[in-house]
Amino acid sequence: MIIGVDYYPEHWGKEFWIPDADLMRKTGVGIVRMAEFAWSRLSPKEGVYTFEWLDEIIGIFRERGIKVILGTPTNCPPRWFCEKYPDAIPVGRDARPNPIGIRGHRCYNHPDFLRHAGDMIERMTKRYAKEKTVVAWQIDNELEANFCFCKRCTEKYRAWLKEKYGDLESINKFYGNEVWSGEYSSWEQIDPPFGTYPAAWLNPAYMLDFNRFASDDMIQYVDFQAKIIRRNCPEAKITTNVWFCENMPDFYKTFAGLDFVSFDNYPPTKIPEDAGQFYSHAFHLDLMRGIKRQGFCVMEELSGEPGCWSPMGRMPYPGMISGYSLQAFAHGADAVVHFRWRTAVSGAEMYWHGLIDHSNVPGRRFKEFEELCRVARGLKDIAGTQILSEVAILYSADNEYAFKIQPQTNGMYYLGQIRLFYEALMKYGLNIDIIGEQEELSGYKLIVAPEMYVTDPEVVKKLYAFVKKGGTLVLTNRSGVKNKYNNCIMEPLPAPYRELVGCCVLEYDPVGYDHVAVRFADGSNYRAGQWCDILKPEGEETKVLACYNSEFYKGSAAITENKYGSGTAYYIGTVGEQEMYVHLLEKILQECGIAYIEGLPDHVEITTRTGKDITARFLFNNAGEVRQFILDGKEISLQPFEMRIERSDIK
Ligand code: GAL
């Protein structure tokens, strides 16, 4: 298992390089990511190239046995470029060019940008093609879906629509443009969503398509870079680093043509009061592993107090830096690269702390990092092991967009819904896959599919087949609401899933922040909120598991269970407190025959990695206090953020 650091040699005088590299080697750093913002240092003037410094620092790492990931520096074109091609700066929703000097000031579609970026990548990849120290390439940095509103991108958007629909009549029909006189009579009338008013004021069909275009267009830019890298460095691995940003691309399509997933992981340094929040980093990590259903890399990992983009946050609690790195391994990462080796002394990010502070004296956090490197070196036998799971939660980029475009009710958001299930399942010490809705489902016993809002008929078919063959499915409110154009389906909800779940929605109540009571047949009571589907059981074998116990619909069904083929489909019409899911999922796990651990205290996570000859169980205390519990008859006590790894050989 590899621990690395993000390093910016261009920020430091050369006198730092050798001592830094020596200290990295001594500490056990295995890999360094560099150069993703260094374009002006690699080409200070048009036609002038200064790769020598990069050669030198790569050489320094080579001599010390430290591998290198090179970033293509295309995130930040140099000033000479911006001066010469001012219209290569992306245009914001306000129709104005974005400022230069922040970063990300490049339009993915500007021909001169692509020419210069292509030239830079061509030169870099050719130069380091034979350099064995360079093992991977990172494309650009934290790319977002293309929300550039310049003329060129607008044209591309129109072309994308033309390709998809062929003619304006189809667009008008599928978007329902007769509403508010929105019908297009020429392609030039189609613009991206200018203006800063809420997305919900615009036609949802148009907005969903725009998000899809923005994602596809970013992916085209990724593929443009990947092609050059692949041509010149056929053996190198290619990635790009993603995060949960405002304009998220479709992660599954983004990585389809790349070799591995990279993720920037910054768990909050303030210990959250809400117990559920503790599982959010684990959730993100599992989602990342699910993108390619293989090991991944954390390309940037928390190393110090966050700041800059917001006022500074709390310093990482003792154990956090090491604990969150090991947590990433426990959820399937194979490499964790810490952001950053040194804290910047200039530039806007000087308060986003790295491992070594401004004082230039390695302190408490650095010591912890040293210890982490030591522990990671001892995990050689875990490299190549996999996280096997009988449970998968489905995720869909379309649903993510559609919920952002039209928030359904106060407090409800798509990832939040998924996390409710994730957090409840984590309480049972299970490995959990989070996979794209397009993925193959065989091998799973239980599929949890929260809010299948935008309907893909192929996915519907697959879910029916999964249950028919004996699988267990959990569906929820806001499923089957929209067709693939993001318009409402004119059928009782959950429309295409009605037969599968054996019930339909008579009426719904978007209660938002209000609360209702839900009572299970076994007498247990829970608080629910956000949404209440009032259900009518319809199937011969539909059982009502819980009813509303307040409001005028008291006594109506809230949660049902239905036999379909050889399997079972559950429908949860409301959004409960976490304990409700914990309660319900225990019954479901038992019925599916999935082994689980009982009695784990809050914030304790257990995952398992399995290899040919070994299984390794990771016990992690994701809390700021000691946690004690009994596991397999043994008393376990974990310090705050402690990770314990238990191995057993497979005979
Ligand atoms: C990431 C980014 C890094 C750095 C870090 C801390 O989003 O990729 O370059 O900015 O956040 O803010």
XYZ file of C-alpha atoms and ligand atoms in Angstrom:
663
model
C 0.000 0.000 0.000
C 1.452 3.291 -1.073
C 1.584 6.560 0.786
C 2.490 9.615 -1.243
C 2.536 13.398 -1.158
C 1.582 16.224 -3.479
C 4.661 18.304 -4.082
C 5.163 21.684 -5.770
C 8.893 22.023 -6.497
C 8.130 25.193 -8.480
C 7.070 26.860 -5.208
C 10.362 26.272 -3.449
C 13.933 27.201 -4.146
C 16.107 24.357 -5.419
C 17.838 24.293 -2.050
C 14.717 22.575 -0.712
C 14.539 19.770 -3.243
C 17.228 17.370 -2.082
C 16.533 17.756 1.646
C 12.794 17.347 0.945
C 13.356 14.237 -1.171
C 15.733 12.811 1.455
C 13.184 13.378 4.174
C 10.473 11.821 2.011
C 12.599 8.743 1.481
C 13.440 8.493 5.159
C 9.774 8.900 6.056
C 8.650 6.216 3.628
C 6.932 8.266 0.934
C 6.492 6.012 -2.101
C 5.046 8.388 -4.666
C 4.892 12.098 -5.432
C 2.380 13.960 -7.594
C 3.711 17.077 -9.312
C 3.272 19.681 -12.031
C -0.508 19.940 -12.359
C -0.376 23.746 -12.099
C 3.130 24.383 -13.419
C 2.504 25.427 -17.040
C 4.122 28.867 -16.749
C 7.272 27.243 -15.333
C 7.345 24.723 -18.161
C 6.713 27.298 -20.867
C 7.290 30.859 -19.623
C 6.795 32.303 -23.113
C 5.156 31.064 -26.252
C 7.497 28.599 -27.934
C 9.940 28.570 -24.984
C 10.146 25.355 -22.979
C 11.941 24.867 -19.694
C 11.553 21.244 -18.739
C 15.029 21.033 -17.223
C 13.866 21.715 -13.690
C 11.248 18.972 -13.988
C 13.904 16.582 -15.346
C 16.048 17.447 -12.366
C 13.444 16.900 -9.686
C 12.218 13.684 -11.323
C 15.866 12.580 -11.285
C 16.137 13.402 -7.601
C 13.122 11.203 -6.897
C 14.393 8.459 -9.212
C 17.652 8.281 -7.276
C 15.682 7.798 -4.085
C 13.316 5.175 -5.456
C 10.287 7.441 -5.213
C 7.771 7.143 -8.051
C 6.131 10.116 -9.744
C 2.632 10.933 -10.967
C 2.726 13.850 -13.373
C -0.217 16.164 -13.760
C -0.867 17.716 -17.153
C -0.623 21.422 -16.279
C -3.633 22.413 -18.353
C -5.686 23.703 -15.437
C -3.725 26.957 -15.472
C -2.630 28.339 -18.823
C 0.102 30.968 -18.393
C -0.517 34.712 -18.670
C 1.068 34.934 -22.136
C -1.558 32.539 -23.398
C -4.467 34.384 -21.751
C -3.197 37.683 -23.127
C -2.967 36.317 -26.647
C -6.279 34.424 -26.545
C -8.565 36.338 -24.212
C -11.574 34.473 -25.548
C -10.113 31.181 -24.316
C -11.164 32.179 -20.795
C -14.404 30.432 -19.825
C -17.547 32.528 -19.634
C -19.750 32.356 -16.552
C -23.535 32.329 -16.254
C -23.423 36.117 -16.102
C -22.020 36.066 -19.678
C -18.715 37.494 -18.435
C -15.290 35.850 -18.669
C -14.173 34.255 -15.406
C -11.236 35.953 -13.663
C -7.691 34.813 -14.453
C -5.450 34.123 -11.476
C -7.754 31.855 -9.549
C -7.190 28.763 -11.754
C -9.288 26.683 -14.082
C -9.214 29.622 -16.520
C -9.466 27.656 -19.733
C -12.347 26.787 -22.018
C -12.310 23.069 -22.848
C -13.334 23.837 -26.418
C -11.184 26.776 -27.455
C -9.108 25.603 -30.452
C -6.013 27.575 -29.460
C -6.229 26.312 -25.917
C -6.538 22.751 -27.180
C -3.645 23.315 -29.559
C -1.386 24.689 -26.830
C -2.544 22.174 -24.218
C -2.067 19.378 -26.744
C 1.411 20.650 -27.565
C 2.356 20.790 -23.878
C 1.053 17.268 -23.196
C 2.726 15.983 -26.348
C 6.075 17.408 -25.244
C 5.761 16.246 -21.660
C 4.669 12.730 -22.499
C 7.359 12.313 -25.161
C 9.988 13.645 -22.812
C 9.094 11.251 -20.000
C 7.928 8.303 -22.074
C 10.996 6.249 -21.156
C 11.261 7.567 -17.619
C 10.284 4.561 -15.491
C 9.950 6.770 -12.430
C 6.842 8.358 -13.951
C 4.224 5.686 -13.381
C 0.994 7.589 -13.915
C -0.515 10.726 -15.397
C -3.217 12.872 -13.894
C -5.287 14.770 -16.448
C -5.748 18.429 -15.497
C -7.050 18.905 -11.941
C -10.480 18.481 -10.365
C -12.336 18.851 -13.623
C -15.946 19.922 -13.490
C -18.666 19.406 -16.066
C -18.451 22.109 -18.713
C -20.415 25.119 -17.496
C -18.627 27.519 -19.848
C -21.176 29.697 -21.591
C -18.983 31.101 -24.349
C -20.131 31.172 -27.975
C -18.082 28.122 -28.882
C -19.463 26.000 -26.063
C -22.972 27.179 -26.926
C -22.410 25.961 -30.484
C -21.179 22.636 -29.169
C -24.243 22.326 -27.002
C -26.459 22.910 -30.030
C -24.477 20.343 -32.010
C -24.875 17.855 -29.151
C -28.637 18.379 -29.266
C -28.693 18.060 -33.039
C -26.871 14.776 -32.807
C -29.223 13.522 -30.117
C -32.588 14.653 -31.503
C -32.003 15.451 -35.153
C -34.608 18.197 -35.413
C -36.216 20.941 -33.393
C -39.664 19.319 -33.499
C -38.355 16.386 -31.467
C -36.721 18.684 -28.936
C -39.932 20.681 -28.598
C -41.907 17.488 -28.154
C -39.610 15.751 -25.665
C -38.987 18.910 -23.649
C -42.667 19.846 -23.611
C -41.752 23.276 -24.932
C -45.384 24.237 -25.533
C -45.394 25.245 -21.846
C -44.758 29.000 -21.468
C -44.324 29.360 -25.243
C -40.899 27.759 -25.089
C -40.942 26.204 -28.559
C -37.787 26.632 -30.621
C -38.084 27.580 -34.248
C -34.345 27.904 -34.936
C -31.207 26.319 -33.434
C -29.810 29.757 -32.584
C -32.583 30.170 -30.021
C -31.063 27.403 -27.899
C -28.718 28.829 -25.287
C -27.109 27.402 -22.186
C -28.881 28.398 -18.945
C -27.550 31.937 -18.551
C -28.365 33.904 -15.437
C -28.156 33.123 -11.773
C -31.797 32.399 -11.054
C -32.638 28.997 -9.583
C -32.452 26.044 -11.963
C -35.974 25.080 -10.914
C -37.368 28.092 -12.841
C -36.207 26.610 -16.101
C -37.609 23.672 -18.005
C -36.351 20.534 -16.161
C -36.032 18.539 -19.398
C -33.797 21.220 -20.881
C -31.784 21.508 -17.660
C -31.167 17.781 -17.365
C -29.990 17.639 -20.962
C -27.730 20.613 -20.384
C -26.125 18.814 -17.426
C -25.665 15.714 -19.539
C -24.073 17.763 -22.278
C -21.803 19.556 -19.772
C -20.614 16.206 -18.470
C -20.154 14.636 -21.925
C -18.266 17.688 -23.060
C -15.858 17.556 -20.134
C -15.312 13.877 -20.870
C -14.427 14.716 -24.458
C -11.712 16.980 -23.051
C -10.480 14.159 -20.812
C -10.403 11.799 -23.774
C -8.527 14.361 -25.856
C -5.755 14.411 -23.245
C -5.847 10.671 -22.565
C -5.323 9.908 -26.246
C -2.080 11.899 -26.386
C -0.776 10.400 -23.171
C -1.674 6.869 -24.265
C -0.012 7.341 -27.659
C 3.296 8.461 -26.170
C 3.316 6.517 -22.902
C 1.406 3.319 -23.617
C 2.465 1.723 -20.360
C 1.644 4.566 -18.015
C -1.613 4.549 -16.090
C -3.951 7.474 -16.657
C -6.371 9.076 -14.234
C -7.976 12.356 -13.293
C -8.775 13.490 -9.748
C -12.435 14.105 -8.951
C -14.370 15.375 -5.968
C -17.959 16.138 -5.043
C -18.107 19.505 -6.729
C -20.907 21.821 -7.781
C -20.977 20.763 -11.431
C -20.318 17.062 -11.103
C -19.584 15.043 -14.192
C -20.932 11.534 -14.655
C -18.167 9.670 -12.838
C -18.847 6.383 -14.602
C -18.446 7.850 -18.064
C -15.509 10.008 -16.963
C -13.435 7.014 -15.976
C -14.628 4.617 -18.672
C -11.566 5.362 -20.829
C -9.095 5.846 -17.944
C -7.133 3.297 -15.959
C -7.993 4.130 -12.394
C -10.137 6.440 -10.305
C -8.585 9.194 -8.201
C -10.418 11.110 -5.530
C -9.581 14.143 -3.405
C -10.545 13.294 0.150
C -10.966 16.062 2.700
C -13.057 14.784 5.587
C -14.152 17.617 7.920
C -11.656 18.275 10.696
C -14.405 19.350 13.045
C -15.944 16.282 14.601
C -19.573 16.440 13.498
C -22.349 16.350 16.074
C -24.640 14.313 13.852
C -23.688 10.643 14.206
C -24.556 9.978 10.557
C -21.978 12.468 9.330
C -19.205 10.250 10.599
C -19.866 7.840 7.815
C -19.736 10.373 5.033
C -16.071 9.909 4.187
C -16.520 6.156 4.118
C -19.484 6.685 1.822
C -17.453 8.801 -0.581
C -14.673 6.227 -0.614
C -17.054 3.372 -1.373
C -18.664 5.409 -4.123
C -15.233 5.964 -5.657
C -14.371 2.264 -5.483
C -17.688 1.464 -7.170
C -16.966 3.612 -10.224
C -14.679 1.051 -11.812
C -15.362 -1.635 -9.239
C -11.668 -1.832 -8.465
C -9.009 -0.264 -6.258
C -8.537 3.491 -6.507
C -6.188 6.245 -5.441
C -6.766 9.119 -3.071
C -4.853 11.807 -4.947
C -5.237 14.432 -2.234
C -5.710 13.522 1.394
C -6.256 15.738 4.403
C -2.981 16.712 6.086
C -3.693 19.819 8.116
C -6.092 22.622 8.914
C -8.197 23.489 5.886
C -8.616 27.132 4.986
C -8.371 29.710 2.205
C -11.614 29.005 0.415
C -13.328 29.571 3.731
C -12.111 30.692 7.159
C -9.701 28.165 8.624
C -11.185 25.011 10.106
C -10.122 23.030 13.185
C -6.718 21.386 13.261
C -6.867 17.634 12.655
C -7.400 15.807 15.929
C -4.560 13.424 16.881
C -4.964 10.247 14.875
C -7.095 11.795 12.119
C -4.415 12.145 9.475
C -3.267 8.614 9.832
C -6.761 7.238 10.569
C -8.407 8.728 7.486
C -5.611 7.466 5.267
C -5.976 3.954 6.620
C -9.747 4.290 6.348
C -9.262 4.853 2.611
C -7.295 1.578 2.417
C -10.063 -0.117 4.360
C -12.526 0.975 1.681
C -10.471 -0.127 -1.295
C -7.822 2.524 -1.984
C -4.410 1.196 -3.002
C -2.573 4.507 -2.711
C -3.168 7.604 -0.607
C -1.362 10.795 -1.577
C -1.335 13.522 1.066
C -2.030 17.112 0.139
C 0.545 18.527 0.526
C 4.146 18.021 1.638
C 4.679 21.659 2.606
C 2.185 24.396 3.385
C 2.381 27.174 0.759
C 3.814 30.483 1.937
C 2.348 32.463 -0.951
C -0.674 32.324 -3.194
C -4.327 32.060 -2.281
C -3.899 28.654 -0.691
C -1.359 29.513 1.983
C -3.739 28.510 4.783
C -4.643 25.119 3.400
C -2.158 23.311 5.599
C 0.112 20.553 4.438
C 2.216 18.157 6.465
C 4.992 20.656 7.191
C 3.886 24.029 8.549
C 5.085 27.518 7.610
C 7.526 27.233 10.510
C 9.431 24.670 8.409
C 9.672 22.522 11.517
C 8.047 19.100 11.087
C 5.650 18.861 14.006
C 2.930 16.682 15.501
C 1.102 16.067 12.229
C 4.323 15.150 10.480
C 5.177 12.621 13.197
C 1.782 11.072 12.708
C 2.404 10.916 8.966
C 5.754 9.200 9.590
C 4.015 6.580 11.667
C 1.383 6.172 8.940
C 4.119 5.456 6.385
C 5.565 2.847 8.719
C 2.167 1.162 9.116
C 1.485 1.286 5.361
C 4.802 -0.444 4.673
C 3.536 -3.322 6.779
C 0.451 -3.723 4.584
C 2.233 -5.275 1.613
C 0.226 -8.461 1.958
C -2.997 -6.489 1.537
C -2.071 -5.020 -1.836
C -4.224 -6.572 -4.530
C -6.922 -7.744 -2.124
C -10.509 -6.824 -2.909
C -13.588 -5.658 -1.127
C -16.281 -8.217 -1.770
C -19.842 -7.313 -1.046
C -23.251 -8.935 -1.147
C -24.979 -5.563 -0.887
C -24.973 -2.771 -3.430
C -26.527 0.662 -3.372
C -27.378 2.133 -6.770
C -26.316 5.624 -7.769
C -27.255 7.550 -10.893
C -25.782 10.761 -12.284
C -29.151 11.593 -13.880
C -30.850 11.420 -10.498
C -28.153 13.554 -8.950
C -28.729 16.249 -11.601
C -32.503 15.979 -11.594
C -32.717 16.401 -7.808
C -30.415 19.394 -7.934
C -32.548 20.925 -10.669
C -35.791 20.377 -8.747
C -35.246 19.873 -5.016
C -38.291 17.846 -4.049
C -38.885 19.140 -0.569
C -37.029 20.836 2.269
C -34.164 18.733 3.541
C -34.269 16.169 0.745
C -31.301 15.682 -1.513
C -30.227 12.696 -3.493
C -26.892 11.810 -1.908
C -28.492 12.377 1.501
C -31.063 9.713 0.701
C -28.423 7.249 -0.376
C -26.405 7.944 2.729
C -29.297 7.107 5.052
C -29.151 3.539 3.801
C -25.389 3.481 3.703
C -25.079 4.649 7.294
C -27.609 2.090 8.496
C -25.795 -0.725 6.681
C -22.451 0.413 8.099
C -23.829 -0.242 11.552
C -23.819 -3.913 10.648
C -20.124 -4.021 9.785
C -20.740 -4.856 6.132
C -18.764 -4.219 3.000
C -21.008 -2.032 0.883
C -20.665 -1.435 -2.839
C -22.058 1.746 -4.324
C -22.399 1.202 -8.046
C -23.815 2.927 -11.101
C -27.383 1.960 -11.948
C -26.159 0.650 -15.303
C -23.964 -1.979 -13.633
C -24.441 -5.719 -13.699
C -26.253 -6.893 -10.526
C -25.378 -10.555 -10.461
C -23.506 -11.646 -7.381
C -25.463 -9.375 -5.060
C -28.121 -10.593 -2.665
C -29.460 -7.176 -1.788
C -29.820 -4.073 -3.951
C -30.833 -0.815 -2.336
C -32.080 1.630 -4.954
C -33.028 4.905 -3.302
C -35.098 7.370 -5.299
C -35.047 5.903 -8.781
C -36.435 9.217 -9.970
C -35.393 9.489 -13.631
C -36.382 6.260 -15.299
C -34.165 4.271 -17.590
C -36.325 1.425 -18.946
C -33.273 -0.850 -19.175
C -32.599 -0.397 -15.481
C -36.245 -1.123 -14.678
C -36.046 -4.364 -16.652
C -32.858 -5.331 -14.874
C -34.370 -4.746 -11.441
C -37.429 -6.859 -12.284
C -35.152 -9.652 -13.489
C -32.968 -9.374 -10.389
C -35.931 -9.815 -8.034
C -37.583 -12.477 -10.158
C -34.449 -14.580 -9.877
C -34.489 -14.366 -6.087
C -32.803 -11.049 -5.288
C -33.998 -8.582 -2.682
C -34.601 -4.993 -3.690
C -35.346 -1.911 -1.625
C -37.019 0.939 -3.499
C -38.171 4.229 -2.074
C -40.362 7.247 -2.564
C -39.665 9.389 -5.623
C -39.106 6.354 -7.821
C -40.536 6.107 -11.303
C -41.504 9.784 -11.226
C -39.791 10.944 -14.427
C -39.177 9.539 -17.853
C -35.675 9.811 -19.294
C -36.403 13.326 -20.563
C -37.128 14.440 -16.988
C -40.854 14.839 -17.576
C -43.460 13.246 -15.334
C -44.841 9.814 -16.150
C -48.642 9.855 -16.271
C -49.249 6.754 -14.177
C -49.787 6.069 -10.481
C -46.397 5.988 -8.764
C -44.035 4.250 -8.614
C -45.128 3.877 -12.221
C -42.886 1.246 -13.855
C -42.099 -0.368 -10.487
C -45.759 -0.740 -9.421
C -46.078 -4.437 -10.161
C -42.679 -5.185 -8.675
C -43.455 -3.589 -5.307
C -47.129 -4.572 -5.313
C -48.387 -1.173 -4.256
C -49.129 2.260 -5.606
C -49.032 5.781 -4.262
C -52.527 7.232 -3.721
C -51.256 10.648 -2.727
C -48.048 12.121 -1.425
C -47.277 14.710 1.205
C -43.946 16.572 0.849
C -43.712 17.288 4.582
C -40.204 18.777 4.344
C -38.932 19.730 7.794
C -42.211 18.678 9.501
C -42.363 15.316 11.152
C -44.750 12.404 11.102
C -44.895 9.231 13.164
C -44.392 5.809 11.622
C -45.408 2.647 13.437
C -44.174 -0.800 12.478
C -46.337 -3.909 12.784
C -44.008 -5.079 15.585
C -44.970 -2.015 17.635
C -41.768 -0.004 17.127
C -42.185 3.699 16.379
C -39.989 6.099 14.412
C -39.980 9.695 13.410
C -40.071 10.429 9.708
C -40.037 13.564 7.611
C -39.392 15.058 4.178
C -41.791 12.890 2.250
C -44.852 10.673 2.841
C -46.231 8.445 0.106
C -49.666 7.196 1.097
C -49.584 3.659 -0.194
C -52.251 1.280 -1.407
C -51.117 -2.358 -1.235
C -52.266 -4.100 -4.392
C -50.482 -7.417 -4.806
C -51.792 -10.682 -3.441
C -48.628 -11.061 -1.462
C -48.050 -7.452 -0.472
C -47.523 -7.023 3.263
C -47.731 -3.717 5.077
C -44.695 -3.429 7.332
C -45.377 0.044 8.727
C -48.131 2.652 8.717
C -48.247 6.370 9.404
C -49.248 7.048 12.970
C -50.023 10.742 12.733
C -51.603 13.204 10.310
C -54.946 12.681 8.607
C -53.490 9.671 6.807
C -52.779 7.874 10.099
C -53.218 4.152 9.503
C -52.243 4.290 5.805
C -49.395 2.113 4.620
C -45.907 3.702 4.641
C -43.634 0.698 4.032
C -44.484 -2.476 2.163
C -42.951 -5.819 1.244
C -43.886 -7.801 -1.835
C -42.968 -11.189 -3.203
C -42.139 -11.111 -6.878
C -40.936 -14.245 -8.638
C -38.482 -15.863 -6.244
C -37.441 -12.570 -4.671
C -38.713 -9.711 -2.562
C -39.196 -6.014 -3.217
C -39.590 -3.485 -0.397
C -40.983 -0.006 -0.865
C -40.303 2.740 1.661
C -42.692 5.635 1.114
C -41.199 8.019 3.622
C -37.831 9.235 4.928
C -37.205 8.035 8.443
C -34.709 8.762 11.165
C -31.630 6.590 10.924
C -32.829 4.049 13.498
C -35.774 3.227 11.259
C -33.439 2.019 8.516
C -31.264 0.177 11.022
C -34.362 -1.631 12.248
C -35.771 -2.455 8.835
C -32.446 -3.469 7.311
C -31.751 -5.968 10.071
C -34.884 -7.880 9.100
C -33.934 -7.616 5.427
C -30.359 -8.806 6.005
C -31.655 -11.797 7.935
C -34.072 -12.691 5.192
C -31.390 -12.370 2.522
C -29.046 -14.579 4.524
C -26.357 -11.903 4.715
C -24.115 -12.342 7.753
C -23.723 -9.166 9.785
C -22.225 -7.946 13.020
C -24.502 -6.839 15.817
C -23.974 -4.246 18.480
C -21.311 -2.052 16.915
C -21.173 1.272 18.688
C -21.710 4.483 16.749
C -18.786 5.538 14.546
C -17.107 2.152 14.500
C -16.600 0.892 10.961
C -15.697 -2.634 9.964
C -14.741 -3.621 6.434
C -12.921 -6.608 5.025
C -10.453 -7.006 2.170
C -10.052 -10.455 0.709
C -7.251 -11.916 -1.370
C -6.254 -15.351 -2.572
C -4.493 -16.256 0.645
C -5.603 -13.675 3.114
C -8.528 -11.799 4.577
C -7.894 -8.600 6.456
C -10.538 -7.074 8.658
C -10.252 -3.351 9.298
C -11.720 -2.019 12.536
C -11.824 1.766 12.586
C -12.961 4.127 15.287
C -14.200 7.180 13.424
C -14.897 9.114 16.621
C -13.075 11.554 18.861
C -13.565 9.253 21.871
C -12.527 5.751 22.833
C -14.956 3.051 21.676
C -15.319 -0.321 23.375
C -17.267 -3.277 22.111
C -17.323 -7.034 21.945
C -16.452 -8.699 18.662
C -16.332 -12.474 18.223
C -16.420 -12.800 21.992
C -13.383 -10.551 22.463
C -13.362 -7.143 24.053
C -12.071 -4.481 21.664
C -11.081 -0.990 22.647
C -10.162 1.536 19.979
C -8.607 4.935 20.574
C -9.990 7.941 18.665
C -9.347 7.409 14.923
C -7.500 4.178 15.593
C -7.426 1.555 12.862
C -6.826 -2.049 13.838
C -6.172 -4.597 11.129
C -6.831 -8.258 11.857
C -5.559 -10.781 9.359
C -6.491 -14.360 8.890
C -5.001 -16.759 6.373
C -7.328 -18.530 4.014
C -6.472 -22.186 4.147
C -8.280 20.561 -4.128
C -7.341 20.974 -5.242
C -5.975 21.307 -4.714
C -6.092 22.196 -3.528
C -6.916 21.512 -2.462
C -7.071 22.310 -1.182
O -9.571 20.870 -4.460
O -7.221 19.978 -6.213
O -5.221 21.911 -5.722
O -6.679 23.385 -3.927
O -8.193 21.272 -2.977
O -7.861 23.423 -1.318
